Amino acid sequence: MLQVMGISKTFNPGGVNERRALDGVELKLQKGEVVTVIGGNGAGKSTLLNAIAGVYTVDAGTITIDAEEVNQLPEYKRASYIGRVFQDPMMGTAASMTIEENMSIATKRGLRRKLRRGVKKRDREFFCDRLRLLGLGLEDRLATRVGLLSGGQRQALTLLMATLNTPKLLLLDEHTASLDPHTAEKVLELTKMIIRKYRLTTLMVTHNMEDALCIGTRTIMMNEGRIILDLNDAQRKNTSIPDLMEMFKKASGFAMADDKMLLAN
Amino acid sequence: MTSSIWFGALEQGLLYGVMVLGVYITFRVLDFPDLTVDGSFTLGGAIAARIIVEGMDPWLGTALALVFGLGAGLVTGILHTRLRIAPLLAGILMMIGLYSINLRVMGGKAMLSLLRLDTIYTDVAKVAPSDWAVLSLGLMVAAAAAYLLYVFLQTEMGLALRATGDNEQMSRSMGVNTDSSKVLGLALGNGLVALSGAMVAQYQAYSDVGMGIGMIVVGLASVIMGEVVFGNRTLARTLAAVLIGSIVYREVIAAVMRMGLPTSDLKLFSALLVIAAMASPMITEKLKPGKTVERMT
Ligand SMILES: Nc1ncnc2c1ncn2[C@@H]1O[C@H](COP(=O)(O)OP(=O)(O)OP(=O)(O)O)[C@@H](O)[C@H]1O
Ligand SMILES: [Mg+2]
C-alpha cells in the first residue's frame, strides 16, 4: 500500500540551523495495516508524516502509494489518497466557515471543484449521518461556525472530515495530544471506531506508550530521523512499557526519562 | 433633496461599494493584503476615460476596465504563487508598475476630463430620471456584484477560496490547489476594483492618475465600519455589511467635510479611522468569530 524507500530530509541545508530530520527511512505498510509511531521530541515523526503527505519534497528516496510514485505530486494532489489529522485542533478545519461548509470541502477531496452549489440538501443528510457517529450532537449544528466549537469537537470533526471520502492512507500526528484527558480518550475511541469501520490503512504518531502498544498491529520507534525499532503484533504482545523504554535506551543510547513520553503514562 | 451632499455620498457609497467588495475578497476572504488595488482602481478609471475620450462606447470602456482589472489581479497572483513574492511586495510592485501603465493608458496625461462627454450615466438618464441615473445604476451594479459573490462564495470553488484564506494547511490537505484559489480571488477582487474605478471616473467626469491612492485604506475602513454597524454573522449579512459600510464611510466623510475638514486631510482621516478600528478591542471582539482584525494585517 504505502512504500517509503530510503527517504531523507535535511532542513536548512548548509545553514547554521542545518538539521537532518529524516535519514534514510524505510517503511512498508500493507493495506489495512494500522501502525503506531513513537519516538522522542525531534525524532522526525512529524517530518515523516509531512513528507508522505507532500508538505515538502524529500532530498532522497521515493514514496509510493498503491504502486503510484507520488514524489513529484504536490501536497494538494496527494490529498486525494491521504486523510490527515494534525496535533493542533485549529489546523484541520476552517474556523470562519460552518460545519457543513467544512464537510463539503472534505467531500471534494481528490475531486474537481466546480461552479455548483457546495452544500446541497442531500449532502446535509449525509453529513448528519456521519456526524451522528461522533455522538457529540454536532448533527444539529450544521450551520454553526467551526470557530465556535471546542478543541475536542473540532478534532473529532477533523477526523470525520479526513475520512469522509475514504482515504487510502490515514495520517494521525498526535491528534489527541492537546486535548484534555477525557476528550482525548473520547477522540481516540472515535479514531479506533472509524479505522475499524472503514478498514483504513493508518500511520498514527503518539506519545502515549500504552496507546502505541494496544492500537493497531504494529509499532515503530523513531530516533534522529531513523526507524530504530519495528515491532510486529506478536512482538508487541510480549512487550511492556518498561521494556519499550529499555529498548529505546539501548537503541538510541539515551534514556527517555525526561521525555514527555514517560509523562504520558 | 437630490442635490444634497448626503445624496451624493449615497451615490458614491454604492459606486465605491463595488471596490469595497473587491477589497473584501482579497483582504478578508483571502487574507491577502493586496495593494494592487490602488493601481487597479486607477486602471479602471483610466481605461474607461480613454475609451470615452476616443469616442467609443462608455459601456465598452467599463467592461474593458473590469477585464483588465481581472488581468492585473491575475498578474499579482502569479507574482505571489509562481515567483513566491510576499503578498505585500507583490502588491506594491503591481501598484508601482500600474502607475506607469495608467499614465500610458491616459495618453501620458495625469488627468483626462470627461466633461460634456457621454458616459454610462448619460445612457441611463435616457430611460430614468436623470437625477437618479447614478443612484439606480450604482445600486444595480453593486447589488448584482454582491449577489453574484454571495452565490459564488457558496459554490465548491468559492468554498475552496474561503478555506484557502482561512486555513491554507487544511485546504491543501483537503486537496485544494491554494495557489489557484489565490490567483482566482485576486483576479476577482481587482476586477471589481477596476470596475468601480471606471464607474467613479465617469461619475466625477474625469480620471486622474492619483485617484486610486489610498483605495486600500478606504476599502478596509468601509469593510470594518460595515461589519461593526451591520455585523458579520452570515455570509449574506457580511456582504450587505460591506456595501453598507461603504455608504456609511461616504456619509461620514461628507459629515466631516461639512464640519470644515479640508479635502486634503481626507486621506489622513481615513488612515486614522482604520487605526482606531484596529486599536479598539471592543471592535476586534465584535468581529469575531469571523476573521479577527489582527488577521487582516
Ligand atoms: N519546517 C522545519 N524547518 C526546520 N526544521 C524543522 C522543520 N520541521 C522540523 N524540523 C526539525 O526536524 C527535526 C524533527 O522534527 P519533527 O517535528 O519531525 O519531530 P517529531 O518527532 O515530530 O517531534 P515531536 O515529538 O516534538 O513532535 C527537529 O529537530 C525539528 O526541529
Ligand atoms: Mg511532531
XYZ file of C-alpha atoms and ligand atoms in Angstrom:
594
model
C 0.000 0.000 0.000
C 2.469 2.563 1.245
C 6.140 2.191 0.447
C 8.667 4.622 1.801
C 12.092 3.857 0.416
C 15.211 5.498 1.773
C 13.804 8.984 2.228
C 15.949 11.699 3.728
C 15.184 15.280 4.551
C 17.545 17.967 5.762
C 16.182 21.329 6.857
C 18.213 24.459 6.176
C 20.982 22.572 4.360
C 24.298 24.339 4.668
C 22.928 26.847 7.153
C 23.748 27.179 10.820
C 20.403 25.578 11.622
C 21.056 22.580 9.423
C 19.050 19.678 10.728
C 18.787 16.189 9.333
C 15.220 15.328 10.224
C 14.907 12.128 8.178
C 17.823 9.855 7.459
C 17.097 7.048 5.039
C 13.721 5.968 6.354
C 12.386 2.646 5.032
C 8.797 1.711 5.740
C 6.220 -0.537 4.135
C 2.590 -0.680 5.108
C 0.205 -3.386 3.974
C -3.308 -2.485 3.002
C -5.400 -2.133 6.153
C -2.397 -2.137 8.443
C -2.530 0.197 11.436
C 0.887 1.260 12.650
C 1.696 3.414 15.665
C 4.794 5.604 15.666
C 6.674 6.610 18.794
C 9.919 8.443 19.492
C 11.325 11.368 21.444
C 10.892 15.023 20.610
C 12.528 15.927 17.349
C 12.847 12.296 16.308
C 11.358 13.073 12.914
C 7.878 11.618 13.315
C 6.032 14.682 12.111
C 8.558 15.184 9.361
C 7.929 11.628 8.154
C 4.187 12.214 8.013
C 4.636 15.584 6.314
C 6.988 14.042 3.774
C 4.447 11.348 2.958
C 1.684 13.941 2.676
C 3.849 16.108 0.432
C 4.119 19.199 2.621
C 7.690 19.345 1.396
C 9.737 17.333 -1.059
C 12.340 14.916 0.199
C 16.034 15.120 -0.656
C 16.352 11.440 -1.477
C 14.269 8.304 -1.692
C 10.844 7.532 -3.071
C 7.325 7.406 -1.704
C 4.825 5.097 -3.347
C 1.130 4.855 -2.622
C -0.665 1.895 -4.200
C 2.101 1.400 -6.740
C 1.993 5.055 -7.808
C 5.112 7.044 -7.108
C 3.960 10.304 -5.573
C 7.280 12.067 -5.056
C 6.569 14.694 -7.665
C 2.943 15.268 -6.729
C 2.243 18.468 -4.809
C 0.525 18.194 -1.463
C -2.917 19.093 -2.756
C -2.785 16.297 -5.325
C -1.539 13.693 -2.876
C -4.501 14.692 -0.764
C -6.693 12.537 -2.993
C -5.125 9.498 -1.325
C -4.474 10.827 2.141
C -6.598 11.919 5.075
C -4.858 13.838 7.848
C -5.480 14.940 11.394
C -2.981 17.299 12.969
C -1.890 17.785 16.544
C -3.342 21.270 16.689
C -7.154 21.115 16.640
C -7.159 24.501 14.872
C -5.195 23.098 11.943
C -7.700 20.725 10.454
C -10.747 22.923 9.983
C -11.591 26.393 8.675
C -12.797 28.389 11.677
C -14.745 31.058 9.849
C -16.780 28.510 7.914
C -19.688 26.419 9.106
C -19.621 22.715 9.918
C -21.464 21.857 6.706
C -19.175 24.052 4.618
C -16.120 22.392 6.137
C -17.585 18.980 5.445
C -18.463 19.963 1.911
C -14.828 20.876 1.306
C -13.869 17.477 2.683
C -16.228 15.610 0.355
C -14.423 17.179 -2.590
C -11.007 15.921 -1.510
C -9.437 14.435 -4.607
C -12.219 15.657 -6.892
C -12.559 18.630 -9.199
C -14.227 21.594 -7.595
C -16.837 23.113 -9.822
C -19.059 26.132 -10.002
C -22.014 24.439 -8.434
C -23.516 24.784 -5.018
C -21.217 23.397 -2.333
C -23.755 22.245 0.257
C -26.855 20.648 -1.216
C -29.838 19.210 0.578
C -28.833 15.597 0.182
C -25.309 16.475 1.358
C -26.827 17.651 4.613
C -28.436 14.277 5.199
C -25.146 12.566 4.531
C -23.305 14.965 6.854
C -25.851 14.384 9.612
C -25.487 10.629 9.296
C -21.761 10.875 9.645
C -21.842 13.445 12.435
C -24.126 11.182 14.427
C -21.251 8.683 14.572
C -19.415 11.151 16.785
C -22.177 11.302 19.358
C -21.420 14.956 20.062
C -24.690 16.433 18.863
C -22.947 18.239 16.026
C -25.592 16.954 13.601
C -27.916 19.613 14.992
C -25.402 22.382 14.436
C -24.607 22.133 10.731
C -24.746 25.899 10.257
C -22.533 26.695 13.251
C -19.166 28.228 12.537
C -16.422 25.791 13.427
C -14.560 28.521 15.330
C -17.244 28.285 17.990
C -16.564 24.611 18.708
C -14.281 23.300 21.435
C -10.884 21.806 20.622
C -12.181 18.283 21.139
C -15.210 18.874 18.938
C -13.022 20.352 16.245
C -10.622 17.443 16.398
C -13.464 14.943 16.161
C -14.807 16.870 13.183
C -11.381 16.907 11.556
C -11.173 13.153 11.985
C -14.553 12.770 10.369
C -13.599 15.112 7.523
C -10.337 13.266 6.909
C -12.276 10.044 6.428
C -15.388 11.396 4.703
C -14.026 10.309 1.346
C -12.411 7.061 2.412
C -8.683 7.767 2.111
C -6.167 5.161 1.057
C -3.995 6.277 3.916
C -4.824 7.997 7.191
C -2.096 10.044 8.871
C -2.619 10.987 12.506
C 0.003 13.144 14.176
C -0.522 13.139 17.951
C -4.059 14.149 17.233
C -5.161 13.742 20.839
C -2.098 15.293 22.490
C -3.504 18.782 23.005
C -6.880 17.647 24.318
C -7.766 17.168 27.964
C -7.525 13.505 29.074
C -11.245 12.848 28.958
C -11.695 14.380 25.499
C -8.525 12.713 24.284
C -9.906 9.345 25.248
C -13.165 10.059 23.507
C -11.445 11.154 20.276
C -9.207 8.095 20.444
C -12.217 5.826 20.762
C -13.728 7.511 17.713
C -10.469 7.042 15.891
C -10.421 3.333 16.585
C -14.053 3.017 15.592
C -13.570 4.854 12.294
C -10.391 2.978 11.420
C -12.166 -0.327 12.029
C -15.349 0.669 10.224
C -13.613 1.743 7.023
C -10.608 -0.581 7.352
C -8.221 2.323 6.955
C -4.516 1.930 6.437
C -3.197 4.175 9.189
C 0.001 5.696 10.465
C -0.538 7.150 13.918
C 2.026 9.117 15.897
C 1.514 9.076 19.642
C 3.378 9.954 22.789
C 1.307 7.595 24.828
C 3.136 4.248 25.108
C 0.071 2.419 26.220
C -1.908 3.554 23.170
C 1.094 2.801 21.000
C 1.157 -0.812 22.122
C -2.552 -1.508 22.088
C -3.756 0.309 18.975
C -3.246 -1.353 15.620
C -0.976 -4.252 14.925
C 2.484 -2.828 14.717
C 4.641 -0.199 16.415
C 7.684 1.575 15.060
C 10.069 3.719 17.044
C 11.990 6.618 15.584
C 15.102 8.394 16.733
C 17.208 11.016 14.998
C 15.427 10.601 11.719
C 15.630 6.825 11.627
C 13.372 3.933 12.413
C 15.206 2.163 15.197
C 12.634 -0.418 16.150
C 9.832 -2.180 14.325
C 7.630 -4.462 16.422
C 5.012 -6.736 14.898
C 1.897 -7.767 16.752
C 3.374 -10.894 18.283
C 6.427 -8.995 19.493
C 4.258 -6.240 20.901
C 2.258 -8.711 22.963
C 5.393 -9.605 24.871
C 6.489 -6.019 25.328
C 5.675 -3.954 28.376
C 6.078 -0.214 28.591
C 9.259 -0.521 30.689
C 10.591 -2.929 28.046
C 9.916 -0.325 25.410
C 11.767 2.301 27.431
C 14.666 -0.057 27.769
C 14.697 -0.755 24.046
C 14.691 2.928 23.339
C 17.645 3.441 25.653
C 19.585 0.639 24.044
C 18.844 1.688 20.511
C 19.450 5.382 20.961
C 21.946 5.458 23.779
C 19.758 7.926 25.642
C 17.313 7.444 28.445
C 13.847 8.709 27.822
C 13.336 9.630 31.450
C 12.942 13.347 30.940
C 10.839 12.966 27.860
C 7.143 13.622 27.786
C 6.678 10.042 26.620
C 7.031 8.966 30.212
C 4.706 11.626 31.475
C 2.065 10.474 29.073
C 1.520 7.307 31.062
C -33.131 66.651 -1.970
C -31.248 65.112 -4.832
C -28.633 67.817 -4.737
C -27.794 67.386 -1.080
C -24.382 66.161 -0.096
C -25.971 63.214 1.680
C -27.454 62.042 -1.561
C -24.106 62.441 -3.289
C -22.490 60.404 -0.530
C -25.060 57.680 -1.045
C -24.267 57.558 -4.773
C -20.562 57.389 -4.059
C -21.098 54.774 -1.395
C -22.594 52.464 -3.994
C -20.027 53.170 -6.714
C -17.123 52.749 -4.311
C -19.009 49.851 -2.746
C -18.094 47.724 -5.751
C -14.441 48.450 -4.948
C -15.034 47.594 -1.298
C -16.446 44.222 -2.345
C -13.196 43.651 -4.210
C -11.121 44.569 -1.169
C -13.326 42.302 0.911
C -12.444 39.357 -1.332
C -8.707 39.888 -1.227
C -8.214 41.245 2.253
C -10.856 39.396 4.205
C -11.814 36.262 2.330
C -8.346 35.512 1.016
C -6.473 37.160 3.909
C -4.180 38.724 1.306
C -3.246 42.377 1.935
C -3.364 43.327 -1.716
C -2.033 46.781 -2.556
C -2.619 46.182 -6.269
C -5.994 47.757 -5.546
C -4.535 51.274 -5.582
C -3.299 50.722 -9.108
C -6.198 48.694 -10.440
C -8.760 51.268 -9.321
C -6.962 53.921 -11.343
C -6.520 51.449 -14.177
C -10.277 51.041 -14.373
C -10.827 54.779 -14.379
C -8.089 55.342 -16.950
C -9.368 52.702 -19.363
C -12.950 53.919 -19.219
C -11.896 57.540 -19.633
C -9.619 56.832 -22.556
C -12.246 54.793 -24.375
C -14.783 57.575 -23.887
C -12.365 60.296 -24.948
C -11.618 58.273 -28.081
C -15.321 58.462 -28.843
C -16.067 54.813 -28.231
C -18.872 53.268 -26.235
C -18.668 54.028 -22.485
C -20.146 50.589 -21.736
C -17.310 49.016 -23.669
C -14.865 51.108 -21.625
C -16.477 49.980 -18.403
C -16.415 46.331 -19.454
C -12.775 46.595 -20.514
C -11.943 48.110 -17.147
C -13.368 45.022 -15.496
C -11.422 42.705 -17.793
C -8.108 44.477 -17.329
C -8.695 44.654 -13.590
C -9.074 40.887 -13.600
C -5.831 40.717 -15.533
C -3.993 42.921 -13.036
C -5.125 40.689 -10.174
C -4.083 37.661 -12.161
C -0.564 39.048 -12.518
C -0.355 39.815 -8.792
C -1.472 36.262 -8.127
C 1.179 34.842 -10.405
C 3.879 37.026 -8.850
C 2.910 35.636 -5.482
C 2.235 31.979 -6.279
C 4.789 31.301 -9.014
C 7.617 33.631 -8.074
C 6.893 33.338 -4.357
C 6.957 37.093 -3.841
C 5.429 38.085 -0.499
C 1.857 39.425 -0.698
C 2.673 42.988 0.327
C 5.613 43.253 -2.030
C 3.734 41.672 -4.927
C 1.005 44.271 -4.461
C 3.441 47.152 -4.184
C 5.252 46.074 -7.338
C 1.962 45.951 -9.179
C 0.863 49.293 -7.798
C 4.081 50.957 -8.917
C 4.096 49.246 -12.294
C 0.474 50.128 -12.887
C 1.216 53.802 -12.221
C 3.227 53.983 -15.427
C 0.762 51.831 -17.298
C -2.112 54.040 -16.182
C -0.281 57.125 -17.429
C 0.176 55.414 -20.762
C -3.468 54.448 -20.899
C -4.341 58.091 -20.343
C -2.041 59.080 -23.213
C 0.643 60.490 -20.940
C -1.717 62.923 -19.216
C -2.185 62.936 -15.465
C -5.841 63.684 -15.963
C -8.449 63.006 -18.598
C -11.574 65.133 -18.483
C -14.904 63.634 -19.486
C -16.830 66.884 -19.304
C -19.697 67.036 -21.790
C -18.894 63.533 -22.997
C -21.365 60.686 -22.886
C -20.897 58.209 -20.046
C -22.832 55.173 -18.906
C -24.886 57.532 -16.737
C -25.994 59.659 -19.681
C -27.336 56.477 -21.232
C -29.199 55.541 -18.089
C -30.551 59.100 -17.813
C -32.341 58.487 -21.107
C -34.522 55.829 -19.500
C -34.654 57.063 -15.903
C -34.991 60.462 -14.258
C -31.565 61.980 -14.704
C -31.156 62.828 -11.027
C -31.477 59.169 -10.228
C -29.288 57.790 -13.005
C -26.161 57.342 -10.916
C -28.006 56.006 -7.922
C -30.038 53.461 -9.851
C -27.115 52.198 -11.893
C -24.846 52.157 -8.854
C -27.415 50.232 -6.893
C -27.919 47.745 -9.686
C -24.237 47.078 -10.225
C -23.374 46.931 -6.514
C -26.314 44.661 -5.717
C -25.581 42.408 -8.676
C -21.905 42.158 -7.705
C -22.790 41.371 -4.096
C -25.360 38.785 -5.138
C -23.021 37.066 -7.586
C -20.352 36.955 -4.899
C -22.846 35.537 -2.462
C -23.667 32.725 -4.869
C -20.074 32.165 -5.914
C -18.715 32.001 -2.378
C -21.059 29.089 -1.711
C -20.065 27.065 -4.737
C -17.475 24.334 -4.475
C -14.874 26.691 -5.912
C -15.999 29.502 -3.646
C -15.759 27.339 -0.555
C -12.243 26.361 -1.578
C -11.365 30.042 -1.957
C -12.683 30.853 1.503
C -10.916 27.878 3.033
C -7.664 28.985 1.413
C -7.910 32.352 3.133
C -8.904 30.782 6.409
C -6.521 27.857 6.714
C -4.051 27.070 3.972
C -2.666 23.917 5.518
C -6.136 22.486 5.941
C -7.084 23.474 2.416
C -4.132 21.722 0.849
C -4.674 18.631 2.947
C -8.233 18.648 1.588
C -6.930 18.747 -1.967
C -7.471 22.449 -2.621
C -4.987 23.969 -5.030
C -4.401 27.001 -2.842
C -2.292 28.750 -5.480
C -5.141 28.661 -7.977
C -7.554 29.832 -5.321
C -5.387 32.832 -4.586
C -4.974 33.763 -8.238
C -8.715 33.478 -8.737
C -9.508 35.581 -5.667
C -7.026 38.287 -6.598
C -8.355 38.431 -10.147
C -11.970 38.700 -8.979
C -11.130 41.308 -6.368
C -9.168 43.524 -8.714
C -11.749 43.107 -11.455
C -14.371 44.575 -9.144
C -11.987 47.311 -8.030
C -11.286 48.349 -11.617
C -14.991 48.256 -12.472
C -15.591 50.575 -9.550
C -12.778 52.849 -10.762
C -14.433 53.060 -14.174
C -17.776 53.964 -12.659
C -16.260 56.531 -10.311
C -14.288 58.202 -13.108
C -17.437 58.605 -15.177
C -19.308 59.881 -12.134
C -16.771 62.590 -11.353
C -16.278 63.221 -15.082
C -12.530 62.759 -15.092
C -9.901 60.150 -14.446
C -6.829 61.101 -12.553
C -3.602 59.121 -12.207
C -3.805 59.571 -8.413
C -7.426 58.592 -7.980
C -6.544 55.163 -6.584
C -4.131 56.342 -3.910
C -5.204 55.043 -0.542
C -8.076 52.991 -2.001
C -6.985 50.012 0.044
C -7.427 52.044 3.234
C -10.823 53.327 2.135
C -11.814 49.764 1.349
C -10.672 48.475 4.702
C -12.283 51.312 6.617
C -15.551 50.595 4.852
C -15.411 46.849 5.483
C -14.727 47.395 9.172
C -17.414 50.055 9.584
C -19.944 47.887 7.812
C -19.222 44.902 9.985
C -19.435 46.973 13.135
C -22.693 48.597 12.094
C -24.328 45.611 10.487
C -22.481 42.530 11.760
C -20.984 39.546 10.013
C -22.887 36.600 11.354
C -23.659 35.105 7.982
C -22.191 35.466 4.533
C -25.233 37.345 3.240
C -25.053 39.728 6.155
C -21.346 40.301 5.701
C -21.734 41.133 2.017
C -24.579 43.520 2.790
C -22.418 44.972 5.553
C -19.632 45.630 3.068
C -21.915 47.772 0.909
C -23.497 49.456 3.899
C -20.016 50.147 5.237
C -19.095 51.852 2.005
C -22.161 54.093 2.236
C -21.571 54.831 5.925
C -17.972 55.709 5.142
C -19.029 58.202 2.463
C -21.622 59.734 4.750
C -19.034 60.110 7.499
C -16.662 61.751 5.043
C -19.450 64.064 3.903
C -20.152 64.935 7.522
C -16.565 65.761 8.447
C -16.137 67.797 5.283
C -19.263 69.707 6.142
C -17.722 70.367 9.529
C -14.851 72.013 7.699
C -12.204 69.345 7.202
C -10.254 70.268 4.085
C -10.278 67.706 1.266
C -6.517 67.378 1.519
C -6.877 65.924 5.018
C -9.271 63.175 3.963
C -6.644 60.517 3.500
C -5.220 61.173 6.955
C -8.720 60.937 8.313
C -9.277 57.549 6.596
C -5.987 56.226 7.910
C -6.823 57.322 11.457
C -10.221 55.725 11.131
C -8.678 52.363 10.276
C -6.093 52.695 13.045
C -8.810 53.494 15.557
C -10.811 50.491 14.452
C -7.791 48.200 14.675
C -6.862 49.523 18.089
C -10.270 49.132 19.575
C -10.533 45.814 21.419
C -14.278 46.175 21.573
C -14.472 46.244 17.807
C -11.984 43.431 17.482
C -14.192 41.397 19.754
C -17.232 42.261 17.718
C -15.674 40.992 14.533
C -15.280 37.512 15.944
C -15.918 34.709 15.274
C -15.048 35.518 11.688
C -11.621 36.802 10.987
C -10.182 38.943 13.718
C -8.956 42.376 12.784
C -5.453 41.306 13.599
C -5.531 38.604 10.945
C -6.129 41.138 8.239
C -2.700 42.659 8.615
N 9.994 23.171 8.896
C 11.125 22.902 9.586
N 12.198 23.690 9.448
C 13.332 23.434 10.121
N 13.493 22.401 10.966
C 12.456 21.575 11.147
C 11.216 21.778 10.477
N 10.366 20.806 10.846
C 11.045 20.034 11.713
N 12.309 20.479 11.896
C 13.332 19.843 12.722
O 13.420 18.494 12.352
C 13.557 17.675 13.490
C 12.459 16.642 13.514
O 11.238 17.327 13.797
P 9.837 16.600 13.894
O 8.838 17.666 14.034
O 9.692 15.659 12.779
O 9.959 15.798 15.258
P 8.863 14.949 15.998
O 9.391 13.569 16.075
O 7.547 15.116 15.374
O 8.897 15.594 17.433
P 7.714 15.931 18.449
O 7.514 14.683 19.229
O 8.269 17.006 19.296
O 6.526 16.351 17.657
C 13.573 18.589 14.690
O 14.875 18.806 15.067
C 12.948 19.849 14.190
O 13.486 20.955 14.837
Mg 5.718 16.068 15.907
